[in-house]
Coordinates of C-alpha atoms in Angstrom, one line a residue:
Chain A
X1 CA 38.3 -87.0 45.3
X2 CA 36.3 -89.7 46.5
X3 CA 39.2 -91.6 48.2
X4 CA 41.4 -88.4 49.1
X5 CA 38.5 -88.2 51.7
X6 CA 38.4 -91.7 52.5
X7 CA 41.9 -91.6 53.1
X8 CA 41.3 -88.6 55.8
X9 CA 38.5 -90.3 57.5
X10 CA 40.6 -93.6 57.9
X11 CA 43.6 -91.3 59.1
X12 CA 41.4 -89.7 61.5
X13 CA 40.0 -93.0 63.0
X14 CA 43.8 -94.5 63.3
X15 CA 44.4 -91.4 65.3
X16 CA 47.3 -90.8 63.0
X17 CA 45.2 -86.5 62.7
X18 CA 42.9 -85.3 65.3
X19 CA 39.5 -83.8 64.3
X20 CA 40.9 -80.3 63.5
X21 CA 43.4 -81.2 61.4
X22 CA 41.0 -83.7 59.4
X23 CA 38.5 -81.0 59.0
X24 CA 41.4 -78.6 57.4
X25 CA 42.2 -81.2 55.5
X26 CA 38.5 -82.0 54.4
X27 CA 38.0 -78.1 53.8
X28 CA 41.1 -77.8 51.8
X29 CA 40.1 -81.2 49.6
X30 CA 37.1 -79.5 49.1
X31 CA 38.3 -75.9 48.2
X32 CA 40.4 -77.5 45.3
X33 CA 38.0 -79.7 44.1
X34 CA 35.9 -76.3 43.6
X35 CA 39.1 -74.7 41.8
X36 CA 39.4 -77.9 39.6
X37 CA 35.5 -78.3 38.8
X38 CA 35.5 -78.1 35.1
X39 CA 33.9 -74.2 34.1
X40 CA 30.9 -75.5 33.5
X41 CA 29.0 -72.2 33.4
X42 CA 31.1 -70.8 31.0
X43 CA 28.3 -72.6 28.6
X44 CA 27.8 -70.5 25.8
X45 CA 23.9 -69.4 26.1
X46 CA 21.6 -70.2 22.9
X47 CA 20.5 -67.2 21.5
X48 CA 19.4 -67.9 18.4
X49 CA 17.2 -71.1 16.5
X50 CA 18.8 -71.1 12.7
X51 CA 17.2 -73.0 10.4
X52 CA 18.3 -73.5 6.9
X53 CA 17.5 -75.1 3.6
X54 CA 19.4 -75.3 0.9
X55 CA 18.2 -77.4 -2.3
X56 CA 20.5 -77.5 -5.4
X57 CA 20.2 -76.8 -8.7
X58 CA 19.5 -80.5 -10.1
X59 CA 15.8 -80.1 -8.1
X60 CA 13.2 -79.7 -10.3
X61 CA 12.3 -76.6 -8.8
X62 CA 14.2 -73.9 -8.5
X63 CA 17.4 -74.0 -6.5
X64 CA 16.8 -71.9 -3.1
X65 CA 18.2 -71.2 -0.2
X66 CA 16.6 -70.3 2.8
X67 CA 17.9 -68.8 5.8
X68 CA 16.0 -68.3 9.2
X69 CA 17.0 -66.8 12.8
X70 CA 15.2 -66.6 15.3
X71 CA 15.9 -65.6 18.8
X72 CA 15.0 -68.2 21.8
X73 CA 13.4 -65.9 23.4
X74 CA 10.5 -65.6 20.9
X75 CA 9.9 -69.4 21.3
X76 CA 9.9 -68.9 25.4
X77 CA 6.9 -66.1 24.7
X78 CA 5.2 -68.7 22.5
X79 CA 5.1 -71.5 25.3
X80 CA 3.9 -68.9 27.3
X81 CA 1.4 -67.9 25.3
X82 CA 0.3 -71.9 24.9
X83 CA 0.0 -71.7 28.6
X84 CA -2.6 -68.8 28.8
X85 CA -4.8 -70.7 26.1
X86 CA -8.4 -71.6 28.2
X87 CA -8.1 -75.1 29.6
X88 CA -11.6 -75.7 27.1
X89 CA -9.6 -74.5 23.8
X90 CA -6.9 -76.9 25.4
X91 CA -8.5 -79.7 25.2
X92 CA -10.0 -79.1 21.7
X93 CA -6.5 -78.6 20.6
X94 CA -5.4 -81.6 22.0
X95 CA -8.3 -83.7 20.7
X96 CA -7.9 -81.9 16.5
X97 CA -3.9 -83.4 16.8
X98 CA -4.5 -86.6 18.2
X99 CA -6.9 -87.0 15.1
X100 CA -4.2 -86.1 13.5
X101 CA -1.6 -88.7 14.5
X102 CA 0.2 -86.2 16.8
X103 CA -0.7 -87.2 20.3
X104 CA 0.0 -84.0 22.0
X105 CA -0.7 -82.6 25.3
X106 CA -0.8 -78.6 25.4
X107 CA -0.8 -79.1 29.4
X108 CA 2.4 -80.2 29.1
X109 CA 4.2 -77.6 27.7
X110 CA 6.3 -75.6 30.2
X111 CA 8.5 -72.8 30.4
X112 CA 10.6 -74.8 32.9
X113 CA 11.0 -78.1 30.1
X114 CA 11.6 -75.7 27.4
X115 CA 14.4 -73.8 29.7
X116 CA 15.9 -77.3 29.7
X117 CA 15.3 -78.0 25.7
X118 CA 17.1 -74.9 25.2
X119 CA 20.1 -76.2 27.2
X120 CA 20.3 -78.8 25.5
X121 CA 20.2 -77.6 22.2
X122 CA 23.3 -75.8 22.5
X123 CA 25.0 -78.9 21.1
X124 CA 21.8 -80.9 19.3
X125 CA 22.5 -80.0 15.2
X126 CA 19.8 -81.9 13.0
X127 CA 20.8 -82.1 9.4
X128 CA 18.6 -83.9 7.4
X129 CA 19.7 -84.2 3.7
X130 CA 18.0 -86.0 0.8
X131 CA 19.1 -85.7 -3.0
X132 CA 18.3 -82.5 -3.3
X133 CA 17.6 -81.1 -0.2
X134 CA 19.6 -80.3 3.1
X135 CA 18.2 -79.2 5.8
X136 CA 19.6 -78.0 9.2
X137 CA 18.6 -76.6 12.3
X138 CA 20.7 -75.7 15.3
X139 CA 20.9 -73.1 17.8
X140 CA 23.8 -70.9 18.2
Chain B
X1 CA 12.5 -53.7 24.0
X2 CA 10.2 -54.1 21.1
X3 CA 11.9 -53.9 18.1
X4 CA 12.5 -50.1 16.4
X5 CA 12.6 -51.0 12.8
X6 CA 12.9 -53.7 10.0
X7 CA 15.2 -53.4 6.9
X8 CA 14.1 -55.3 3.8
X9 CA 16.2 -55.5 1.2
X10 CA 15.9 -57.2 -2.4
X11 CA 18.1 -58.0 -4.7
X12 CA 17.8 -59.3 -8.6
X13 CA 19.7 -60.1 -11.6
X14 CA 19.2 -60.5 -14.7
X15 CA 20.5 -63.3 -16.2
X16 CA 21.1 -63.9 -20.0
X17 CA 20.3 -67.3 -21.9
X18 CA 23.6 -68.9 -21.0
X19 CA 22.9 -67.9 -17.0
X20 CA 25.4 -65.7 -17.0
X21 CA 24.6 -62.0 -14.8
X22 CA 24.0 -58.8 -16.9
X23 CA 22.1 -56.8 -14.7
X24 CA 22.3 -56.5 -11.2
X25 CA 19.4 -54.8 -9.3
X26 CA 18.7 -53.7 -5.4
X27 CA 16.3 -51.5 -3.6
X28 CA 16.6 -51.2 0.6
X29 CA 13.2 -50.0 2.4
X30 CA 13.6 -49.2 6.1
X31 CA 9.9 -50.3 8.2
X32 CA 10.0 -47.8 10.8
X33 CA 7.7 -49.9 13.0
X34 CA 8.2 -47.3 15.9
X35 CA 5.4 -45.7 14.2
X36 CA 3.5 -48.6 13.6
X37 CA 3.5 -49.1 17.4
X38 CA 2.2 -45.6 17.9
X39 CA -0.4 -46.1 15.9
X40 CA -1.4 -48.9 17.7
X41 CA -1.1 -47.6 21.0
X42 CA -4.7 -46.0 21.1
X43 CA -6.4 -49.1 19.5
X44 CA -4.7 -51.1 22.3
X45 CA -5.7 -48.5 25.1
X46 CA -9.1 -48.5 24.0
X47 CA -9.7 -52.3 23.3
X48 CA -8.1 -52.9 26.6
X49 CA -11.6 -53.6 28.6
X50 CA -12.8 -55.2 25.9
X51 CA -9.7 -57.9 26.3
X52 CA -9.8 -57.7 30.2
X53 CA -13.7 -59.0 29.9
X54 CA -13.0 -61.3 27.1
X55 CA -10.6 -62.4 29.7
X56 CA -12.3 -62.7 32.6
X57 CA -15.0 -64.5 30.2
X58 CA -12.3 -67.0 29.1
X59 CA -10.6 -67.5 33.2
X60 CA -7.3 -65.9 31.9
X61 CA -5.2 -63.1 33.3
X62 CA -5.5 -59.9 30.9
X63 CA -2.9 -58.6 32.1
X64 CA -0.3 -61.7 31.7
X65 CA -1.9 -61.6 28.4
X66 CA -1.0 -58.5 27.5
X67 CA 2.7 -59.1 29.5
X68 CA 3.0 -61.9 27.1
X69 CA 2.5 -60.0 24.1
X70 CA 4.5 -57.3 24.8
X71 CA 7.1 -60.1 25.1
X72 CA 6.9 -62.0 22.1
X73 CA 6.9 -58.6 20.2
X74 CA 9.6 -57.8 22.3
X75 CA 11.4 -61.0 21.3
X76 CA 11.2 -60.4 17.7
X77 CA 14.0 -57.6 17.5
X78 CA 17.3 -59.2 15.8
X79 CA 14.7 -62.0 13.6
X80 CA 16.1 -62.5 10.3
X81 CA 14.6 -63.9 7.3
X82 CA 16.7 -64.8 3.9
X83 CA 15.5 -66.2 1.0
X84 CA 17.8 -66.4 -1.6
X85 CA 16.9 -68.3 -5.4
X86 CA 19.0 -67.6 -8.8
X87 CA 17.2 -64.5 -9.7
X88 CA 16.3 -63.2 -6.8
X89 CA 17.4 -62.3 -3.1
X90 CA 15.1 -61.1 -0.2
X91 CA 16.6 -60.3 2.9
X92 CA 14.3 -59.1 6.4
X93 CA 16.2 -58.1 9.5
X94 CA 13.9 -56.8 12.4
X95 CA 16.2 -54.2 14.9

């Protein structure tokens, strides 16, 4: 794409095409690079977190399977809910997890980074299996 | 929408000494959490103030708090819930 327009501009300043006919051309390069431009919205839109666990029957406990769904949207309602929590009960939030180990910042939480977690998740799938135990979680 | 209902259904067997199934068992009870809601209704008209100066109290918006509710509850409708062992199945679907 890059050089079909390079190859216009240098036709235009050899005077080989006036400025009309480089601008048709330039219009018409782009109007088929927007045909062309792979369907990217055609992204399939996560509606759904699945988790599951499945442990087999050689566990010492008994073998169960466990099968969750839950829609996306519920999580965007729970970031949103993190965001009315008083700045105060923030704060002494923050401070009980980071005594914890799990320095984590409640002010940080967005609906606009979560709008982009969930984009991404559409193709994240975590498996995590031990000898017993799989677990998985993906959105679909 | 906030969700109409909830289906939970359980399932058991019964399984003799050598694990294989004699008995197979399931009941289906049908939450009709519409009426749940109207019951609520009143106690959430009436604590309304309460919330709003609890709010205010706090430096939150009552009402996005209450937008935010109504959202997650909202959110809940097609949850579902499986638990599943040898003996016993439990399923919850929220519609």
């Amino acid at each position: 794409m890059g050089d079909d327009r390079r190859q216009v501009l240098e036709m235009l300043a050899a005077g080989k095409i006036n400025a009309d006919e480089a601008e048709r051309l330039l219009a018409a390069l782009e109007g088929g690079s927007a045909t062309s431009a792979p369907a990217s919205g055609g992204a399939r839109k996560v509606k759904y977190l699945r988790v599951t666990v499945d442990t087999d029957q050689n566990s010492s406990k008994t073998p169960t399977k466990v099968n969750i769904r839950v829609p996306m949207q519920l999580l965007r309602s729970g970031v949103k809910l993190a965001g009315l929590i008083p700045v105060q009960a923030r704060e002494h939030v923050d401070e009980a997890m980071r005594q914890h180990g799990m320095a984590f910042d409640l002010t940080q939480i967005k609906p606009e980074n979560l709008e982009e977690l969930v984009e991404q998740l559409q193709d994240v799938t975590i498996d995590v299996d031990d000898d017993h135990t799989k677990v998985r979680v993906f959105a679909e | 929408m906030i969700p109409w209902g909830a289906s939970i259904r359980v399932q058991w067997w019964d399984r003799g000494k050598i694990g294989g199934v004699q008995g197979n068992h399931r009941f289906w009870i049908w939450v009709p959490l519409f009426l749940v809601w109207l019951m609520l209704a009143p106690v959430v008209v009436v604590l309304f103030p309460l919330v709003a100066l609890v709010s205010v109290f706090l430096g939150i918006s009552g009402v996005e708090l209450y937008a935010t509710a109504w959202q997650m509850l909202s959110s809940l409708r097609r949850t579902l819930v499986e638990v599943e062992s040898p003996e016993v199945l439990v399923r919850v679907k929220v519609w």
